[in-house]
Coordinates of C-alpha atoms and ligand atoms in Angstrom, one line a residue:
X1 CA 94.8 104.8 149.8
X2 CA 97.2 102.0 149.1
X3 CA 100.4 103.1 147.6
X4 CA 101.5 101.1 144.5
X5 CA 105.3 101.0 144.7
X6 CA 106.0 97.4 145.5
X7 CA 103.0 95.6 144.3
X8 CA 103.2 91.9 143.3
X9 CA 101.7 92.7 139.9
X10 CA 104.6 94.8 138.8
X11 CA 106.8 91.7 138.2
X12 CA 103.8 89.5 137.3
X13 CA 102.8 88.1 133.9
X14 CA 99.1 87.6 133.2
X15 CA 97.6 85.0 130.9
X16 CA 94.2 85.7 129.3
X17 CA 91.8 82.8 128.9
X18 CA 88.9 83.1 126.6
X19 CA 87.0 80.2 128.3
X20 CA 84.8 79.3 125.4
X21 CA 87.8 78.3 123.3
X22 CA 90.4 77.1 125.9
X23 CA 89.6 73.6 126.9
X24 CA 86.3 71.6 126.8
X25 CA 86.0 68.9 129.5
X26 CA 82.5 67.5 128.8
X27 CA 82.5 67.1 125.0
X28 CA 79.8 69.8 124.2
X29 CA 82.3 71.7 122.0
X30 CA 82.5 74.6 124.4
X31 CA 85.4 75.3 126.7
X32 CA 84.6 75.3 130.4
X33 CA 85.9 75.8 134.0
X34 CA 86.9 72.2 134.5
X35 CA 88.8 72.3 131.3
X36 CA 90.8 75.2 132.7
X37 CA 91.5 73.3 135.9
X38 CA 92.9 70.4 133.7
X39 CA 95.4 72.8 132.1
X40 CA 96.8 74.5 135.3
X41 CA 100.0 72.5 135.1
X42 CA 100.6 73.9 131.6
X43 CA 100.1 77.4 132.8
X44 CA 102.4 76.9 135.8
X45 CA 105.0 75.5 133.5
X46 CA 104.8 78.7 131.4
X47 CA 105.3 80.6 134.7
X48 CA 102.4 83.0 134.7
X49 CA 101.1 84.6 137.9
X50 CA 97.5 85.2 137.2
X51 CA 94.7 84.3 134.7
X52 CA 92.5 87.0 133.4
X53 CA 89.3 85.1 132.7
X54 CA 87.0 86.5 130.1
X55 CA 83.4 86.5 131.4
X56 CA 81.9 83.2 132.6
X57 CA 78.9 84.7 134.3
X58 CA 75.3 83.7 133.4
X59 CA 74.6 85.2 130.0
X60 CA 72.5 84.6 126.9
X61 CA 75.8 84.9 125.0
X62 CA 74.8 87.5 122.5
X63 CA 78.3 88.8 122.8
X64 CA 80.0 85.7 124.1
X65 CA 79.4 86.6 127.8
X66 CA 80.0 90.3 127.6
X67 CA 76.2 90.5 128.1
X68 CA 75.7 89.4 131.7
X69 CA 72.3 88.4 133.0
X70 CA 73.5 87.4 136.5
X71 CA 76.8 88.7 137.9
X72 CA 76.8 86.3 140.8
X73 CA 76.3 83.0 138.9
X74 CA 78.2 81.0 136.4
X75 CA 76.7 80.2 133.0
X76 CA 75.8 76.5 132.8
X77 CA 77.8 76.1 129.6
X78 CA 81.0 76.9 131.6
X79 CA 80.0 75.0 134.8
X80 CA 78.7 75.9 138.2
X81 CA 79.6 78.3 141.0
X82 CA 81.2 75.3 142.8
X83 CA 83.4 74.8 139.8
X84 CA 84.4 78.4 139.9
X85 CA 85.3 78.1 143.6
X86 CA 87.3 75.0 142.8
X87 CA 89.1 76.8 140.0
X88 CA 90.1 79.7 142.4
X89 CA 91.3 77.1 144.9
X90 CA 93.2 74.9 142.5
X91 CA 94.8 77.8 140.7
X92 CA 95.9 79.1 144.1
X93 CA 97.8 75.8 144.6
X94 CA 99.7 76.5 141.4
X95 CA 100.4 80.1 142.7
X96 CA 98.0 81.5 140.1
X97 CA 95.4 84.1 140.9
X98 CA 92.2 84.5 139.1
X99 CA 91.2 87.9 137.6
X100 CA 87.5 88.3 136.8
X101 CA 86.2 90.3 133.9
X102 CA 83.8 92.9 135.1
X103 CA 81.4 94.2 132.5
X104 CA 79.9 97.2 134.2
X105 CA 79.1 99.5 131.3
X106 CA 76.1 97.4 130.4
X107 CA 74.2 94.3 131.4
X108 CA 72.3 91.8 129.3
X109 CA 68.7 92.8 128.5
X110 CA 67.8 89.5 130.2
X111 CA 69.2 90.7 133.5
X112 CA 66.5 91.0 136.2
X113 CA 67.2 94.7 136.5
X114 CA 66.4 95.3 132.8
X115 CA 63.5 93.0 132.8
X116 CA 62.0 95.1 135.5
X117 CA 63.2 98.4 134.1
X118 CA 61.3 97.9 130.9
X119 CA 58.0 97.3 132.6
X120 CA 57.1 100.8 133.6
X121 CA 58.6 104.2 134.2
X122 CA 57.7 103.9 137.9
X123 CA 59.5 100.6 138.3
X124 CA 62.2 100.9 140.9
X125 CA 64.7 99.5 138.4
X126 CA 63.7 101.8 135.6
X127 CA 66.4 104.3 136.4
X128 CA 69.1 101.6 136.4
X129 CA 69.4 102.2 132.6
X130 CA 69.6 105.2 130.3
X131 CA 66.3 106.2 128.9
X132 CA 65.1 109.1 126.7
X133 CA 61.7 110.1 125.6
X134 CA 61.0 110.2 121.9
X135 CA 58.6 109.2 119.2
X136 CA 58.6 105.6 117.9
X137 CA 60.8 105.7 114.7
X138 CA 62.5 108.9 115.7
X139 CA 65.4 108.1 118.1
X140 CA 66.7 110.9 120.3
X141 CA 69.8 111.4 118.1
X142 CA 71.8 109.6 115.4
X143 CA 74.3 107.9 117.6
X144 CA 75.5 104.5 116.4
X145 CA 76.1 101.3 118.4
X146 CA 79.5 99.7 118.2
X147 CA 78.1 96.6 116.6
X148 CA 76.2 98.5 114.0
X149 CA 72.7 100.2 113.8
X150 CA 71.3 102.9 116.1
X151 CA 72.4 103.2 119.7
X152 CA 68.8 103.6 120.7
X153 CA 66.1 101.0 121.0
X154 CA 62.4 101.7 121.5
X155 CA 60.4 100.0 124.2
X156 CA 56.6 100.4 123.7
X157 CA 55.7 99.6 127.3
X158 CA 57.4 102.7 128.6
X159 CA 57.3 104.7 125.3
X160 CA 60.9 105.5 125.6
X161 CA 64.2 104.6 124.0
X162 CA 67.1 103.0 125.9
X163 CA 70.7 103.6 125.1
X164 CA 73.1 100.8 124.1
X165 CA 76.6 101.4 123.0
X166 CA 77.0 97.8 122.0
X167 CA 74.3 95.3 120.8
X168 CA 70.6 95.9 121.4
X169 CA 70.9 93.1 124.0
X170 CA 73.5 95.1 126.0
X171 CA 71.6 98.0 127.5
X172 CA 73.9 100.6 129.1
X173 CA 73.7 100.9 132.9
X174 CA 73.1 104.3 134.4
X175 CA 76.1 105.2 136.5
X176 CA 74.5 108.5 137.5
X177 CA 72.2 106.5 139.7
X178 CA 73.9 105.9 143.1
X179 CA 71.8 102.7 143.6
X180 CA 73.4 101.2 140.6
X181 CA 76.8 102.0 141.8
X182 CA 76.1 100.5 145.2
X183 CA 74.7 97.3 143.7
X184 CA 77.9 97.0 141.6
X185 CA 80.2 97.5 144.6
X186 CA 78.3 94.9 146.6
X187 CA 78.7 92.4 143.8
X188 CA 82.4 93.1 143.4
X189 CA 82.9 92.6 147.2
X190 CA 81.2 89.3 146.9
X191 CA 83.8 88.1 144.3
X192 CA 86.6 89.5 146.4
X193 CA 85.3 87.5 149.4
X194 CA 85.5 84.4 147.1
X195 CA 89.2 84.9 146.8
X196 CA 89.7 86.4 143.4
X197 CA 93.0 88.2 142.7
X198 CA 91.7 91.1 140.7
X199 CA 89.5 92.5 138.0
X200 CA 89.7 93.6 134.4
X201 CA 87.1 96.3 133.7
X202 CA 85.4 96.1 130.3
X203 CA 85.2 99.4 128.4
X204 CA 85.4 101.3 131.7
X205 CA 86.1 104.6 130.1
X206 CA 82.5 104.5 128.6
X207 CA 80.6 104.3 131.9
X208 CA 80.2 108.0 132.4
X209 CA 78.3 108.6 129.2
X210 CA 76.3 111.6 128.3
X211 CA 74.3 110.6 125.2
X212 CA 72.6 114.0 124.8
X213 CA 76.0 115.5 124.2
X214 CA 77.0 112.4 122.3
X215 CA 79.7 111.7 124.9
X216 CA 80.6 108.0 125.3
X217 CA 84.3 107.7 126.4
X218 CA 85.9 110.0 129.0
X219 CA 82.7 111.5 130.3
X220 CA 83.0 114.4 132.9
X221 CA 82.3 112.2 135.9
X222 CA 84.4 109.2 134.8
X223 CA 87.3 109.6 137.3
X224 CA 84.9 110.5 140.1
X225 CA 83.1 107.1 139.5
X226 CA 86.3 105.2 139.3
X227 CA 87.7 106.7 142.4
X228 CA 84.6 105.9 144.3
X229 CA 84.6 102.3 143.2
X230 CA 88.3 102.0 144.0
X231 CA 87.7 103.4 147.5
X232 CA 84.6 101.3 148.1
X233 CA 86.1 98.0 147.0
X234 CA 89.4 97.7 145.3
X235 CA 91.6 99.4 147.9
X236 CA 90.4 97.0 150.5
X237 CA 92.3 94.1 149.0
X238 CA 95.7 93.3 147.4
X239 CA 94.2 93.2 144.0
X240 CA 95.3 93.9 140.4
X241 CA 92.8 96.0 138.5
X242 CA 93.1 96.8 134.9
X243 CA 90.7 99.0 133.0
X244 CA 90.0 98.6 129.3
X245 CA 90.1 102.2 128.0
X246 CA 90.2 102.7 124.2
X247 CA 90.1 106.4 124.9
X248 CA 93.2 106.4 127.1
X249 CA 96.1 108.7 126.5
X250 CA 99.3 109.1 128.5
X251 CA 97.8 112.1 130.4
X252 CA 94.6 110.3 131.7
X253 CA 96.5 107.1 132.1
X254 CA 98.5 108.8 134.9
X255 CA 95.2 109.2 136.7
X256 CA 94.0 105.7 135.9
X257 CA 97.2 104.2 137.2
X258 CA 98.1 106.8 139.8
X259 CA 100.8 105.4 142.1
X260 CA 98.7 106.6 145.1
X261 CA 96.3 103.8 144.3
X262 CA 93.3 106.0 143.9
X263 CA 92.0 104.3 140.7
X264 CA 93.4 101.1 139.1
X265 CA 96.7 99.3 138.9
X266 CA 96.8 100.1 135.1
X267 CA 94.8 100.4 132.0
X268 CA 94.8 98.7 128.6
X269 CA 95.4 101.6 126.1
X270 CA 95.1 100.9 122.4
X271 CA 97.1 103.6 120.7
X272 CA 99.7 101.1 119.5
X273 CA 96.9 98.8 118.3
X274 CA 95.0 101.5 116.3
X275 CA 97.9 102.8 114.3
X276 CA 96.4 101.8 111.0
X277 CA 93.1 103.4 111.9
X278 CA 92.4 106.4 109.7
X279 CA 90.5 109.4 111.1
X280 CA 86.8 109.2 110.4
X281 CA 87.0 105.7 109.2
X282 CA 86.1 102.3 110.7
X283 CA 88.5 99.6 111.9
X284 CA 87.5 97.6 108.8
X285 CA 89.0 100.2 106.4
X286 CA 92.4 98.7 106.0
X287 CA 95.6 100.8 105.8
X288 CA 99.3 99.9 106.0
X289 CA 100.9 99.5 109.5
X290 CA 103.4 102.3 110.2
X291 CA 106.6 100.9 111.8
X292 CA 108.1 104.2 112.9
X293 CA 104.9 105.3 114.4
X294 CA 104.8 102.0 116.4
X295 CA 108.2 102.8 117.9
X296 CA 107.2 106.3 118.7
X297 CA 103.9 105.3 120.3
X298 CA 105.2 102.5 122.5
X299 CA 108.2 104.6 123.6
X300 CA 106.1 107.6 124.4
X301 CA 104.0 105.5 126.7
X302 CA 107.0 104.0 128.3
X303 CA 108.5 107.4 129.1
X304 CA 105.3 109.1 130.0
X305 CA 104.3 106.7 132.8
X306 CA 107.7 106.0 134.2
X307 CA 107.6 106.7 137.9
X308 CA 104.1 108.2 137.7
X309 CA 101.9 105.4 136.4
X310 CA 102.1 101.9 135.2
X311 CA 101.8 100.3 131.7
X312 CA 100.1 97.2 130.6
X313 CA 101.9 95.4 127.8
X314 CA 100.0 93.5 125.3
X315 CA 99.8 92.6 121.6
X316 CA 96.7 90.4 121.7
X317 CA 93.4 89.8 123.3
X318 CA 90.1 88.2 122.3
X319 CA 89.1 91.3 120.2
X320 CA 92.3 91.5 118.1
X321 CA 93.9 89.6 115.3
X322 CA 96.8 87.4 116.1
X323 CA 100.0 89.5 116.4
X324 CA 102.2 87.1 114.4
X325 CA 99.8 87.6 111.5
X326 CA 99.7 91.3 112.0
X327 CA 103.2 92.6 112.6
X328 CA 105.1 89.4 112.1
X329 CA 105.3 86.9 109.2
X330 CA 103.0 83.9 109.8
X331 CA 104.5 81.9 107.0
X332 CA 108.2 81.3 106.5
X333 CA 109.3 83.3 109.6
X334 CA 106.4 82.4 111.9
X335 CA 108.6 81.1 114.7
X336 CA 111.3 83.8 114.4
X337 CA 108.8 86.7 114.2
X338 CA 106.6 85.4 117.0
X339 CA 109.6 85.2 119.3
X340 CA 110.8 88.6 118.2
X341 CA 107.5 90.2 119.1
X342 CA 107.6 88.4 122.5
X343 CA 111.1 89.7 123.2
X344 CA 110.2 93.3 122.1
X345 CA 107.2 93.5 124.4
X346 CA 108.5 91.6 127.5
X347 CA 111.6 93.8 127.7
X348 CA 109.5 96.9 128.3
X349 CA 108.3 98.4 131.6
X350 CA 104.8 97.3 132.6
X351 CA 102.8 94.2 133.3
X352 CA 102.7 91.8 130.2
X353 CA 99.6 90.0 129.2
X354 CA 99.8 86.8 127.1
X355 CA 96.6 85.9 125.2
X356 CA 95.9 82.1 125.0
X357 CA 97.8 80.6 122.0
X358 CA 100.0 83.7 121.6
X359 CA 102.7 81.7 123.4
X360 CA 102.4 79.0 120.6
X361 CA 102.5 81.6 117.8
X362 CA 98.9 80.8 116.8
X363 CA 97.8 82.6 113.6
X364 CA 94.8 84.3 112.0
X365 CA 92.3 82.2 110.0
X366 CA 90.5 82.6 106.6
X367 CA 87.1 81.1 106.9
X368 CA 84.0 81.3 104.8
X369 CA 81.4 83.8 106.2
X370 CA 79.2 81.0 107.5
X371 CA 82.0 79.7 109.7
X372 CA 82.4 82.9 111.6
X373 CA 80.5 83.3 114.9
X374 CA 81.2 86.8 116.1
X375 CA 78.3 89.2 116.3
X376 CA 80.5 92.1 115.2
X377 CA 81.7 90.2 112.1
X378 CA 78.3 89.1 111.2
X379 CA 76.7 92.5 111.5
X380 CA 79.4 94.2 109.6
X381 CA 79.2 91.7 106.8
X382 CA 75.5 92.3 106.3
X383 CA 75.9 96.1 106.7
X384 CA 78.8 96.4 104.2
X385 CA 77.2 94.1 101.7
X386 CA 74.1 96.3 101.8
X387 CA 76.2 99.4 101.4
X388 CA 77.6 97.9 98.2
X389 CA 81.1 96.8 99.3
X390 CA 82.4 93.8 97.3
X391 CA 82.5 90.4 98.8
X392 CA 86.2 90.3 98.3
X393 CA 86.9 93.6 100.2
X394 CA 84.6 92.6 103.1
X395 CA 86.3 89.3 103.5
X396 CA 89.7 90.9 103.3
X397 CA 88.7 93.1 106.3
X398 CA 87.5 90.1 108.2
X399 CA 90.7 88.2 107.6
X400 CA 92.8 91.1 108.8
X401 CA 90.8 92.4 111.7
X402 CA 87.9 90.0 112.6
X403 CA 87.7 89.1 116.3
X404 CA 87.3 85.4 115.6
X405 CA 90.9 85.3 114.5
X406 CA 91.6 85.2 118.3
X407 CA 88.7 83.0 119.2
X408 CA 89.5 79.7 117.4
X409 CA 90.1 76.8 119.8
X410 CA 93.3 76.5 121.6
X411 CA 95.7 74.1 119.8
X412 CA 96.7 71.6 122.4
X413 CA 97.9 68.7 120.2
X414 CA 97.6 67.1 116.8
X415 CA 94.6 64.8 117.6
X416 CA 91.0 65.5 116.4
X417 CA 89.9 69.1 117.1
X418 CA 93.4 69.9 118.3
X419 CA 92.7 68.2 121.7
X420 CA 90.3 71.1 122.5
X421 CA 87.1 69.0 122.6
X422 CA 85.8 65.5 122.0
X423 CA 82.7 67.0 120.4
X424 CA 82.1 69.4 117.6
X425 CA 83.8 72.8 118.5
X426 CA 81.5 75.8 118.6
X427 CA 83.9 77.5 116.1
X428 CA 86.1 75.7 113.6
X429 CA 89.6 74.9 114.7
X430 CA 92.5 76.6 112.7
X431 CA 93.5 73.9 110.1
X432 CA 97.2 74.5 111.0
X433 CA 96.8 72.7 114.4
X434 CA 98.7 69.5 113.3
X435 CA 101.8 71.7 112.9
X436 CA 101.2 74.4 115.6
X437 CA 100.2 72.9 118.9
X438 CA 101.3 72.9 122.6
X439 CA 102.3 69.3 122.7
X440 CA 104.9 69.8 119.9
X441 CA 106.1 73.0 121.4
X442 CA 106.7 71.6 124.8
X443 CA 109.0 69.0 123.3
X444 CA 111.0 71.5 121.3
X445 CA 113.6 73.6 123.1
X446 CA 113.4 76.2 120.3
X447 CA 109.7 76.6 120.2
X448 CA 107.7 79.9 120.6
X449 CA 106.4 78.5 123.9
X450 CA 110.0 78.2 125.3
X451 CA 110.7 81.7 124.3
X452 CA 107.7 83.0 126.2
X453 CA 108.6 80.8 129.2
X454 CA 112.1 82.4 129.1
X455 CA 110.7 85.9 129.0
X456 CA 108.4 85.3 132.0
X457 CA 111.4 83.9 133.9
X458 CA 113.7 86.8 133.0
X459 CA 111.3 89.4 134.3
X460 CA 111.4 87.7 137.7
X461 CA 115.2 87.3 137.7
X462 CA 116.4 90.8 136.9
X463 CA 114.9 93.9 138.6
X464 CA 115.8 96.1 135.6
X465 CA 112.8 94.5 133.8
X466 CA 110.5 96.0 136.4
X467 CA 112.1 99.3 137.3
X468 CA 114.6 100.2 134.5
X469 CA 114.1 103.5 132.7
X470 CA 113.4 103.3 129.0
X471 CA 115.4 104.8 126.2
X472 CA 114.5 104.3 122.6
X473 CA 117.5 103.8 120.4
X474 CA 117.7 104.4 116.6
X475 CA 114.3 106.2 116.5
X476 CA 114.5 106.8 112.8
X477 CA 115.8 103.5 111.7
X478 CA 113.4 101.7 109.5
X479 CA 114.5 98.1 110.3
X480 CA 115.4 97.9 114.0
X481 CA 113.3 98.4 117.1
X482 CA 115.9 98.8 119.7
X483 CA 115.8 100.2 123.2
X484 CA 117.7 100.3 126.5
X485 CA 116.5 99.9 130.1
X486 CA 118.6 101.2 133.0
X487 CA 118.3 101.3 136.7
X488 CA 121.1 102.2 139.2
X489 CA 122.9 98.9 138.9
X490 CA 121.9 97.2 135.6
X491 CA 121.5 97.8 131.9
X492 CA 119.5 95.9 129.5
X493 CA 119.5 96.2 125.7
X494 CA 116.7 94.8 123.5
X495 CA 117.5 94.8 119.8
X496 CA 115.0 93.5 117.3
X497 CA 115.2 93.2 113.6
X498 CA 111.5 93.9 112.9
X499 CA 111.6 92.7 109.3
X500 CA 112.4 89.7 107.1
X501 CA 115.6 91.2 105.6
X502 CA 119.1 90.6 106.9
X503 CA 120.5 93.9 108.2
X504 CA 123.7 95.1 110.0
X505 CA 122.9 96.9 113.3
X506 CA 124.0 100.5 113.0
X507 CA 124.7 100.8 116.7
X508 CA 128.1 100.7 118.3
X509 CA 128.4 99.1 121.8
X510 CA 130.7 96.7 123.5
X511 CA 128.4 93.9 122.8
X512 CA 131.1 91.2 123.4
X513 CA 131.4 92.4 127.0
X514 CA 127.7 92.0 127.7
X515 CA 125.9 88.8 128.6
X516 CA 123.5 87.6 125.9
X517 CA 120.4 86.8 127.9
X518 CA 118.4 85.7 125.0
X519 CA 118.5 85.3 121.2
X520 CA 116.0 83.7 118.9
X521 CA 118.9 82.4 116.7
X522 CA 122.1 80.5 117.1
X523 CA 125.2 82.8 117.0
X524 CA 126.0 83.7 113.4
X525 CA 129.3 84.3 111.6
X526 CA 129.0 88.1 112.0
X527 CA 127.5 89.3 115.2
X528 CA 126.7 92.7 113.8
X529 CA 124.3 91.2 111.2
X530 CA 120.8 90.5 112.3
X531 CA 119.0 87.8 110.4
X532 CA 115.2 88.0 109.6
X533 CA 113.3 88.9 112.7
X534 CA 116.4 88.3 114.9
X535 CA 115.9 89.5 118.4
X536 CA 118.5 89.7 121.2
X537 CA 118.6 90.8 124.8
X538 CA 122.0 91.9 126.2
X539 CA 122.6 92.6 129.9
X540 CA 125.3 94.0 132.1
X541 CA 125.8 95.3 135.6
X542 CA 126.9 98.9 135.8
Ligands
LIG1 C1 85.1 95.0 125.1 C2 85.2 93.5 125.1 O1 86.6 93.2 125.1 C3 84.5 93.0 123.9 O2 84.8 91.6 123.6 C4 83.0 93.3 124.0 O3 82.4 93.0 122.9 C5 82.8 94.7 124.4 N1 83.7 95.3 125.3 C6 81.4 94.9 124.9 O4 81.3 94.4 126.2

């Protein structure tokens, strides 16, 4: 096993690219690999160490590439395999590694394996997927798919149902079958040999499903499968691996990110993201965001994994609404609150992930239903309308939680289509691009971009960002999110006014004797008073 104490990814910052919406280079309205190559200077300027690339494999794009029909080819809309090789090489020249997105819970129904599997029960690929006998019209049980409808689909040729946790075009792979696992490891090795720097593993906690017992996440054989995969492929290289695990808790996260290197580098856990999720309800059923619970949750993860695991730190990804529209204020305090959220996250222990546009303070959108593209939004809209929900309430849910909030084109400048494409973008550009865009922010020393750039640099400058122990301060305070980080020789304080009201900090310390590493405001008349969304980082040697 490879021990994970001094790994490069502990002081690294990762940048997620959703390729369809990042940069189009050929005017077809869809972002592509050559577009990413054009923007490597921008990413180097930000200071990031690696790009997590959402799927670019060949795919019918039922779920924007999370439905893969060939794991060893690039979808023509993104470019060619040669373009991919060039991206790995060019990124390397900018000291940026490429992290591929592995979707291993399911393939596309257009994958060769599934095309074969559905032909007959005797077909050698049949057992690559999860089948159950049944009568047409009477599925094996009432399990629901994540994008709505039954999780079972009838195939008349074999007179069986196949299991799909996501769309009907995303049949679940059968991890119980050792041949499937072998094929997967071989394919992963092929990408490692191409020089990629690591992998993000899509819904990895759902691979060991047992649908007869209605088990999807955290199945009994999950860690056995992950450890095998890690042994067979990941441990052979100096890779970063991050598993997406909606069912992660601090206990199993210690396994996932075990310092002995037996599983992954880290996982994406979602406890801090799901705080407004009510038991038994769906993500679309909106509830207020509980601030004290956010503090408690993030600090529990910080403390639980210290020394015996590793955290990933993120606010955003391609499935989540924009953080400044969620916990911040995307109107009068957009800049201040976007910076505050950056400071709060980047001061913690773990590896931070920045999702494209987050570093600009990009915001949610309010589109009409016909302007949304996401399969999850479209299916939910139809389903809820059928169930009698009002148009207004359905749209309110989409505005707050819809995945397309994160998928609007990257806002590069104030020219047509925000500089994203010379053609008609596949999804409408956020109308606020003339005001919020990279070109303007690169010129402005006080921009959100410059704050992110500073955060990335600080993490590399002071070891306390990587190894400092975490202590939550003022746990019951309903305005401040404040914490300290300490290692043997250094101390860091991160103090954030989380709200739009001016408030005096109820914490005594010799602040004047410390170095102010960062603040999102100019010094005020009274240093004890924090203005709306004011965030400061203080530092001292000890
Ligand atoms: C999680 C991915 O992040 C999401 O975009 C996708 O729809 C599902 N997994 C299914 O692959």
